[in-house]
PDB file of C-alpha atoms in Angstrom:
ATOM      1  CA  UNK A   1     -56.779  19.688 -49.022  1.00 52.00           C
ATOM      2  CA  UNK A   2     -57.228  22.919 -46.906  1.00 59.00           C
ATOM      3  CA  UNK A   3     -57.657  21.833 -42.981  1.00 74.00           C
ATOM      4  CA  UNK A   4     -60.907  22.849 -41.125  1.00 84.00           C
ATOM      5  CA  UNK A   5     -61.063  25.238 -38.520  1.00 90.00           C
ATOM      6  CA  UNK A   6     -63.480  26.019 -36.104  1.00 96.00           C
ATOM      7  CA  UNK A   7     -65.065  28.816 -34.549  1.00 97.00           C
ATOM      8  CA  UNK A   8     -63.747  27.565 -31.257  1.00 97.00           C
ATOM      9  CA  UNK A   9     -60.427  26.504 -32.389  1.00 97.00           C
ATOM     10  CA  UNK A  10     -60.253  30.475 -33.452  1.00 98.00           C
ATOM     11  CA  UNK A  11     -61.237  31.734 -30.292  1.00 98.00           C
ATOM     12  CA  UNK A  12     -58.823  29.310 -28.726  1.00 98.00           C
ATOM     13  CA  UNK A  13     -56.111  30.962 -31.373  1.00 98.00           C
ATOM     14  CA  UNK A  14     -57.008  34.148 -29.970  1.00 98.00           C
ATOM     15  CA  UNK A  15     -56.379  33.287 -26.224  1.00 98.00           C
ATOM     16  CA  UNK A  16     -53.036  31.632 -27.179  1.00 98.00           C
ATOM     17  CA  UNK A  17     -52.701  34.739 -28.877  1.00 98.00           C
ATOM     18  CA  UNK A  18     -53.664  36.947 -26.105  1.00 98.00           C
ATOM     19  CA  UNK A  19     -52.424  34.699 -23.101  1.00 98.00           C
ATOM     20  CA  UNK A  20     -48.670  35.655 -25.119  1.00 98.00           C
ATOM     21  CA  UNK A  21     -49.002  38.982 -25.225  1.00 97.00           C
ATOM     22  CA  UNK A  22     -49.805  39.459 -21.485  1.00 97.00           C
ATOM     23  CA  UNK A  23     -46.867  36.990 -20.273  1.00 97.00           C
ATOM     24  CA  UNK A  24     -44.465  39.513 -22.559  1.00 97.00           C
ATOM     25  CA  UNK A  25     -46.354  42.511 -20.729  1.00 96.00           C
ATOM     26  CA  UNK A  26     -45.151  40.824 -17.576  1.00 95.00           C
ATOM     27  CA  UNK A  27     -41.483  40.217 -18.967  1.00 94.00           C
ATOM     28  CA  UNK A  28     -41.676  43.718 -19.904  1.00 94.00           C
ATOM     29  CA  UNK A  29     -42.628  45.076 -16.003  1.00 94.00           C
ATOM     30  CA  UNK A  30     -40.134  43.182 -14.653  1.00 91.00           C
ATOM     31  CA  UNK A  31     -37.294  44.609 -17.139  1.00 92.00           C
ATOM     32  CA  UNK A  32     -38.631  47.556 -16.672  1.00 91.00           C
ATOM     33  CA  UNK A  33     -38.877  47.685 -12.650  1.00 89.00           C
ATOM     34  CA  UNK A  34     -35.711  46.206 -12.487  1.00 83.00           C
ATOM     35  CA  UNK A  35     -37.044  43.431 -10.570  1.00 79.00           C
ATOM     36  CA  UNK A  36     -35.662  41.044 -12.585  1.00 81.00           C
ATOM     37  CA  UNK A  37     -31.908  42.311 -12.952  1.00 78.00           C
ATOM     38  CA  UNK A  38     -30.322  39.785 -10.356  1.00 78.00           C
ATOM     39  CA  UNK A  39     -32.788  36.961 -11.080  1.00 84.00           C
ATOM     40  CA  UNK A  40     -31.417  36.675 -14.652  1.00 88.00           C
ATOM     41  CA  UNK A  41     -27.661  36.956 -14.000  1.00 86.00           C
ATOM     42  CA  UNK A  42     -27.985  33.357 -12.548  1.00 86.00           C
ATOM     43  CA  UNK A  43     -30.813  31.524 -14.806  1.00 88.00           C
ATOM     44  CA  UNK A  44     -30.614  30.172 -18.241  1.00 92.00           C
ATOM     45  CA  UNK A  45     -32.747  28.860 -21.063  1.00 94.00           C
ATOM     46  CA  UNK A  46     -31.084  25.246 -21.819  1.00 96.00           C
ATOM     47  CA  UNK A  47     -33.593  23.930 -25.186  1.00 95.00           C
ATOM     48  CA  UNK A  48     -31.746  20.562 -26.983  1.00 97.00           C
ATOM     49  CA  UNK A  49     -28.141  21.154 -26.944  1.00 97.00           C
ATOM     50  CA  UNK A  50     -27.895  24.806 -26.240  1.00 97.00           C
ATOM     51  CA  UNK A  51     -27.974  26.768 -23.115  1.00 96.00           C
ATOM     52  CA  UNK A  52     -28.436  30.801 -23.815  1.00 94.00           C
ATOM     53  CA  UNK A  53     -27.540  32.372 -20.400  1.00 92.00           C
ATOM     54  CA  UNK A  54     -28.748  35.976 -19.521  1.00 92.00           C
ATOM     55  CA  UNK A  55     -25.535  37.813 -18.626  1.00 89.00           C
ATOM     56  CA  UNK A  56     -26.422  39.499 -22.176  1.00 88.00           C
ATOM     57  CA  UNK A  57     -29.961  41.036 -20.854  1.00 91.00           C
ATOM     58  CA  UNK A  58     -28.205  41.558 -17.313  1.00 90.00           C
ATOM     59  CA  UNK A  59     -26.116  43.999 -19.038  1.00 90.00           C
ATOM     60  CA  UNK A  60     -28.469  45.425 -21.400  1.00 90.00           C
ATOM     61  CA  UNK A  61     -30.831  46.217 -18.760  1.00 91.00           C
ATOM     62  CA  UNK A  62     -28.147  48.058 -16.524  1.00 91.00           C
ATOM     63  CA  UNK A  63     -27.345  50.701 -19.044  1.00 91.00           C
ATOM     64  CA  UNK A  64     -30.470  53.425 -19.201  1.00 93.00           C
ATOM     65  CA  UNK A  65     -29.878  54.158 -22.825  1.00 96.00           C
ATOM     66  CA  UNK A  66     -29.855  50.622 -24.096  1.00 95.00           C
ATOM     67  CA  UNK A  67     -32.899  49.465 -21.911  1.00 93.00           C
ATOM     68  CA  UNK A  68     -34.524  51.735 -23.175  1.00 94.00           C
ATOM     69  CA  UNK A  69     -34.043  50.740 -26.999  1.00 95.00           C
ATOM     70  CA  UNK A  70     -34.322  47.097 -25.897  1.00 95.00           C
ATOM     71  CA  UNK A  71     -37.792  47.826 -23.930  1.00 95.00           C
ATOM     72  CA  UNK A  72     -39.496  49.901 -27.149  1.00 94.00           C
ATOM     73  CA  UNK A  73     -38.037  47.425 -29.840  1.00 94.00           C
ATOM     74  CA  UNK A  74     -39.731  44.008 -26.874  1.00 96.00           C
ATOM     75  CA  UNK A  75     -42.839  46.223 -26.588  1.00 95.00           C
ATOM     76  CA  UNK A  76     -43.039  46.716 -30.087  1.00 94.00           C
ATOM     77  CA  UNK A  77     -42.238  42.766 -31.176  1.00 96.00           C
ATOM     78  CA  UNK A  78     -45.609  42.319 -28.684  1.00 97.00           C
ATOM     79  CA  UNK A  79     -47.816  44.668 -30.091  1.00 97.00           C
ATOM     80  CA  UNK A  80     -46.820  43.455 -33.731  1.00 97.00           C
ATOM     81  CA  UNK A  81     -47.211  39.869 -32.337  1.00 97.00           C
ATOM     82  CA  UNK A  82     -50.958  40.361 -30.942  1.00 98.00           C
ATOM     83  CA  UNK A  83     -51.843  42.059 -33.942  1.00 98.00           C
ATOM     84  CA  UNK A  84     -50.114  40.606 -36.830  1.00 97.00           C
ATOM     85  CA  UNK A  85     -51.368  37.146 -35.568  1.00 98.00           C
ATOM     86  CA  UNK A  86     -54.547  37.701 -34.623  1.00 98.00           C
ATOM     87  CA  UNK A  87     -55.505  39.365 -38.006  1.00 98.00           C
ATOM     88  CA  UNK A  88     -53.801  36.700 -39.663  1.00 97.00           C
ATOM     89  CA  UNK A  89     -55.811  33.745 -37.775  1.00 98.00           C
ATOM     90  CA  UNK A  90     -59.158  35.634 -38.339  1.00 98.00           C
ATOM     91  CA  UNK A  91     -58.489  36.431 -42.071  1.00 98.00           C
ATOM     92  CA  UNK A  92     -57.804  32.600 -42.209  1.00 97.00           C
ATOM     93  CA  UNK A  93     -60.666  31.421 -40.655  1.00 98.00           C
ATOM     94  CA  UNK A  94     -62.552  33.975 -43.089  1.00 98.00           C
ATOM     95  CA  UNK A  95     -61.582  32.939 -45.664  1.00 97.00           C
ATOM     96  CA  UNK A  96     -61.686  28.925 -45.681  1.00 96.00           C
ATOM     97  CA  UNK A  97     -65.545  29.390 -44.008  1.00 97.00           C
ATOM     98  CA  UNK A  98     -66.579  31.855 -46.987  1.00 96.00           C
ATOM     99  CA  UNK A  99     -66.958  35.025 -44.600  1.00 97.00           C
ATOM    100  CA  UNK A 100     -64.430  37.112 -45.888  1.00 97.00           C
ATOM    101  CA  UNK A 101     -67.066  39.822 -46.854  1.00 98.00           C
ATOM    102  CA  UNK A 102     -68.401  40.334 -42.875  1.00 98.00           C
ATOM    103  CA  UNK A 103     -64.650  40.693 -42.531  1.00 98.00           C
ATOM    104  CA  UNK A 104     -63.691  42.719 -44.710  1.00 98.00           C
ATOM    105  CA  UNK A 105     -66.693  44.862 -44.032  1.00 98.00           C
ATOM    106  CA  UNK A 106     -65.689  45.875 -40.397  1.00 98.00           C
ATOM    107  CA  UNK A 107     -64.964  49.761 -39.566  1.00 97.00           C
ATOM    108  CA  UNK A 108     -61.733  48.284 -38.262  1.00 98.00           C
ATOM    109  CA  UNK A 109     -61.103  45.978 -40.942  1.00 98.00           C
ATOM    110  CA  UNK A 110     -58.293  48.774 -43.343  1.00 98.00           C
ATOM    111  CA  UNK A 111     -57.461  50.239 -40.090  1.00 98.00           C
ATOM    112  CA  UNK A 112     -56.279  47.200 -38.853  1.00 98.00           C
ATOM    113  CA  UNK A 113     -54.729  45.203 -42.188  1.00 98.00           C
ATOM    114  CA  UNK A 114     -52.956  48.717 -42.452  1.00 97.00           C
ATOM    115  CA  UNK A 115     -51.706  48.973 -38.869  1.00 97.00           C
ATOM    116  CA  UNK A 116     -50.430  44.362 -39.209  1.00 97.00           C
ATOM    117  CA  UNK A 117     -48.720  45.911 -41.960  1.00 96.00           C
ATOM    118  CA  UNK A 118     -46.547  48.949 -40.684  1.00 95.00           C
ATOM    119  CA  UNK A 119     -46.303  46.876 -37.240  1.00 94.00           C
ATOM    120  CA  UNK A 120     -44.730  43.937 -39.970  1.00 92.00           C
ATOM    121  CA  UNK A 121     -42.198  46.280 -41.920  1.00 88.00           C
ATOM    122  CA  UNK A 122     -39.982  47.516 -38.770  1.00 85.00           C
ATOM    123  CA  UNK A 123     -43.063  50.271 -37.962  1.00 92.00           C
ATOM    124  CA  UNK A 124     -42.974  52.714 -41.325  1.00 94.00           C
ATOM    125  CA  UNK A 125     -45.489  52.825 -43.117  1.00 96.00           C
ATOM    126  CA  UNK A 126     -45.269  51.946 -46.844  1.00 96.00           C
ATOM    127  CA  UNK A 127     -48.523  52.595 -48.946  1.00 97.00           C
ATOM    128  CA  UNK A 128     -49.200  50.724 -51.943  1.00 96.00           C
ATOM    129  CA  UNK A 129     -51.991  51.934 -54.843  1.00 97.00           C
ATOM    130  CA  UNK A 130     -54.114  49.787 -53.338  1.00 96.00           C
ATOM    131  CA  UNK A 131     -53.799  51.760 -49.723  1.00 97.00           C
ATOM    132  CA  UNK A 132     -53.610  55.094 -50.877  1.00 98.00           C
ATOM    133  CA  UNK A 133     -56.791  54.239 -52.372  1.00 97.00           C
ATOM    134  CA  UNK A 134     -58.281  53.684 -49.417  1.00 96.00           C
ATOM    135  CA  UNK A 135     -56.750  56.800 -47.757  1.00 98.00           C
ATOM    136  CA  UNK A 136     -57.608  58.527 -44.892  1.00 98.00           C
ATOM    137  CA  UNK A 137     -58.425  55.066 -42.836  1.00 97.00           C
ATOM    138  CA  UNK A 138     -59.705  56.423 -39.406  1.00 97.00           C
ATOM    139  CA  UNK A 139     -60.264  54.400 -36.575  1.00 97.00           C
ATOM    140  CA  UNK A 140     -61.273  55.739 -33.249  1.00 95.00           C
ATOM    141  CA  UNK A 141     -59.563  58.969 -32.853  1.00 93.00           C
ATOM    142  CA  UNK A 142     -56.212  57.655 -35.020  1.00 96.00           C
ATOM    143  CA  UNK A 143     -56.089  58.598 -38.716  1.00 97.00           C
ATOM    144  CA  UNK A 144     -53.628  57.208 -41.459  1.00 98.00           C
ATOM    145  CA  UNK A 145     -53.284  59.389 -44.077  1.00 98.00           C
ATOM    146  CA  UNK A 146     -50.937  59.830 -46.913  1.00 98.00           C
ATOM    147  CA  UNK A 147     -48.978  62.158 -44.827  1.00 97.00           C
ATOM    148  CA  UNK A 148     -47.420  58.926 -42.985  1.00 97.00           C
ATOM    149  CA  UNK A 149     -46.451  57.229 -46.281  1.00 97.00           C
ATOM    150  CA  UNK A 150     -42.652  55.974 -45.763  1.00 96.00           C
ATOM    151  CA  UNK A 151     -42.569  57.830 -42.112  1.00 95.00           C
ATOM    152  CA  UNK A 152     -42.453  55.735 -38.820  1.00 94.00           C
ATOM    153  CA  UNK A 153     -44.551  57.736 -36.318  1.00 93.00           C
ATOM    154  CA  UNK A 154     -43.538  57.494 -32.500  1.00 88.00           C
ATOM    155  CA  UNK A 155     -45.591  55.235 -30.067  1.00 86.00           C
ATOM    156  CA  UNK A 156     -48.054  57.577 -29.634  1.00 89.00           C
ATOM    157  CA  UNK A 157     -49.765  57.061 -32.509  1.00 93.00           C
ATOM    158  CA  UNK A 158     -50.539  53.486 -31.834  1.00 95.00           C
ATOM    159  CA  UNK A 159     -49.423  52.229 -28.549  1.00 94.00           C
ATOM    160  CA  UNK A 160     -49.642  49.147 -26.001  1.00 95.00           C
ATOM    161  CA  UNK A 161     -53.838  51.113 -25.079  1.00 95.00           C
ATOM    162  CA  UNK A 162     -54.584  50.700 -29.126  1.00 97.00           C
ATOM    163  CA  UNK A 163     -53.292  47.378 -29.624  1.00 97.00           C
ATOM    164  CA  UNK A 164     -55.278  46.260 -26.956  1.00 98.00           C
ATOM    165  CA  UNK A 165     -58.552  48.093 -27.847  1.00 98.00           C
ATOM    166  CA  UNK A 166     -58.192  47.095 -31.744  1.00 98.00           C
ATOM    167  CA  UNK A 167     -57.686  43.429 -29.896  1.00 98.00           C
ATOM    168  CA  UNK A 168     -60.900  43.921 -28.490  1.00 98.00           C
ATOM    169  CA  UNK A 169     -62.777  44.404 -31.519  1.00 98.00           C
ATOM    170  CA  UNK A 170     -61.259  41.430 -33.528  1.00 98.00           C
ATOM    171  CA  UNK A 171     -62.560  38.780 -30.753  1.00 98.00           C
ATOM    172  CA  UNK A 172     -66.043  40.827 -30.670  1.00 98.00           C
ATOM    173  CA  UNK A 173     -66.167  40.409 -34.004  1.00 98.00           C
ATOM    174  CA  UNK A 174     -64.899  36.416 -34.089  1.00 98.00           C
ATOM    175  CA  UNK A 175     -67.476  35.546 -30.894  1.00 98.00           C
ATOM    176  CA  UNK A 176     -70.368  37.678 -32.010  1.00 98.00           C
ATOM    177  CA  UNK A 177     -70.687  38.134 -35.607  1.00 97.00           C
ATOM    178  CA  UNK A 178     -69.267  35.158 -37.064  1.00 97.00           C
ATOM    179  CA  UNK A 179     -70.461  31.544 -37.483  1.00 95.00           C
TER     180      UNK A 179
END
């Protein structure tokens, strides 16, 4: 038997959702500022039988090169995060409350199964028939086209400002169009 969800328990999925995203912003700033450099050389995460100490990040962080690898790859295992679950909670709900076709019908809707999808396969994009179908897919001022097919474009074709606006319109959509 398929469990019930409610609208609210979506919304609440959301926050979660959200509330994540901004806690790894913070991480991030505080990698980033080096505020945190000293801090983590003497904490650890102990979880059952384990304790993971952060001599590891320490380092990583001290080196320019690799902090910066390490910050783009955290950033970019947020933005998939926010967006990869999100579209995956509201396609859920969608589906087991028979409004797939309000969903589906959103000017963000290929935009943003397209985007879950490159953010889900290490950033490249990889078109199937079905996608290149559907190609161009504009959103705002970003366009996927088959130009991008097997090609991982740079963070400024959808960054940290994107994820958050295309995060916008998937919880004005769940609190204001659906039931």
């Amino acid at each position: 038997m398929t469990e019930k969800i409610t609208k609210q328990q979506l919304i609440n999925q959301l926050e979660h959702t959200k509330n994540n995203y901004i806690l790894g912003l913070a991480a991030f700033s505080m990698f980033d500022s080096g505020l945190s450099d000293q801090q983590l050389a003497h904490h650890a995460a102990a979880f059952g039988r384990y304790t993971v100490t952060f001599d590891q990040v320490v380092i990583l962080l001290q080196n320019p090169n690799d902090r910066e690898i390490a910050l783009r790859e955290f950033g970019k295992m947020l933005m998939r995060t926010l967006i990869k679950e999100s579209f995956e909670h509201i396609k859920d709900y969608c589906e087991k409350t028979d409004q797939y076709p309000p969903f589906k019908a959103q000017s963000w809707y290929e935009f943003g199964r397209m985007i879950r999808n490159f953010l889900s396969h290490n950033c490249k994009f990889e078109f199937n028939k079905y996608d290149k179908d559907r190609l161009p897919i504009t959103w705002r001022e970003k366009s996927i086209t088959i130009d991008l097919d097997d090609k991982s474009p740079d963070m400024s074709f959808f960054s940290y400002v994107e994820t958050w606006e295309l995060f916008k319109e998937f919880t004005n959509f769940v609190e204001n169009e659906l039931k």
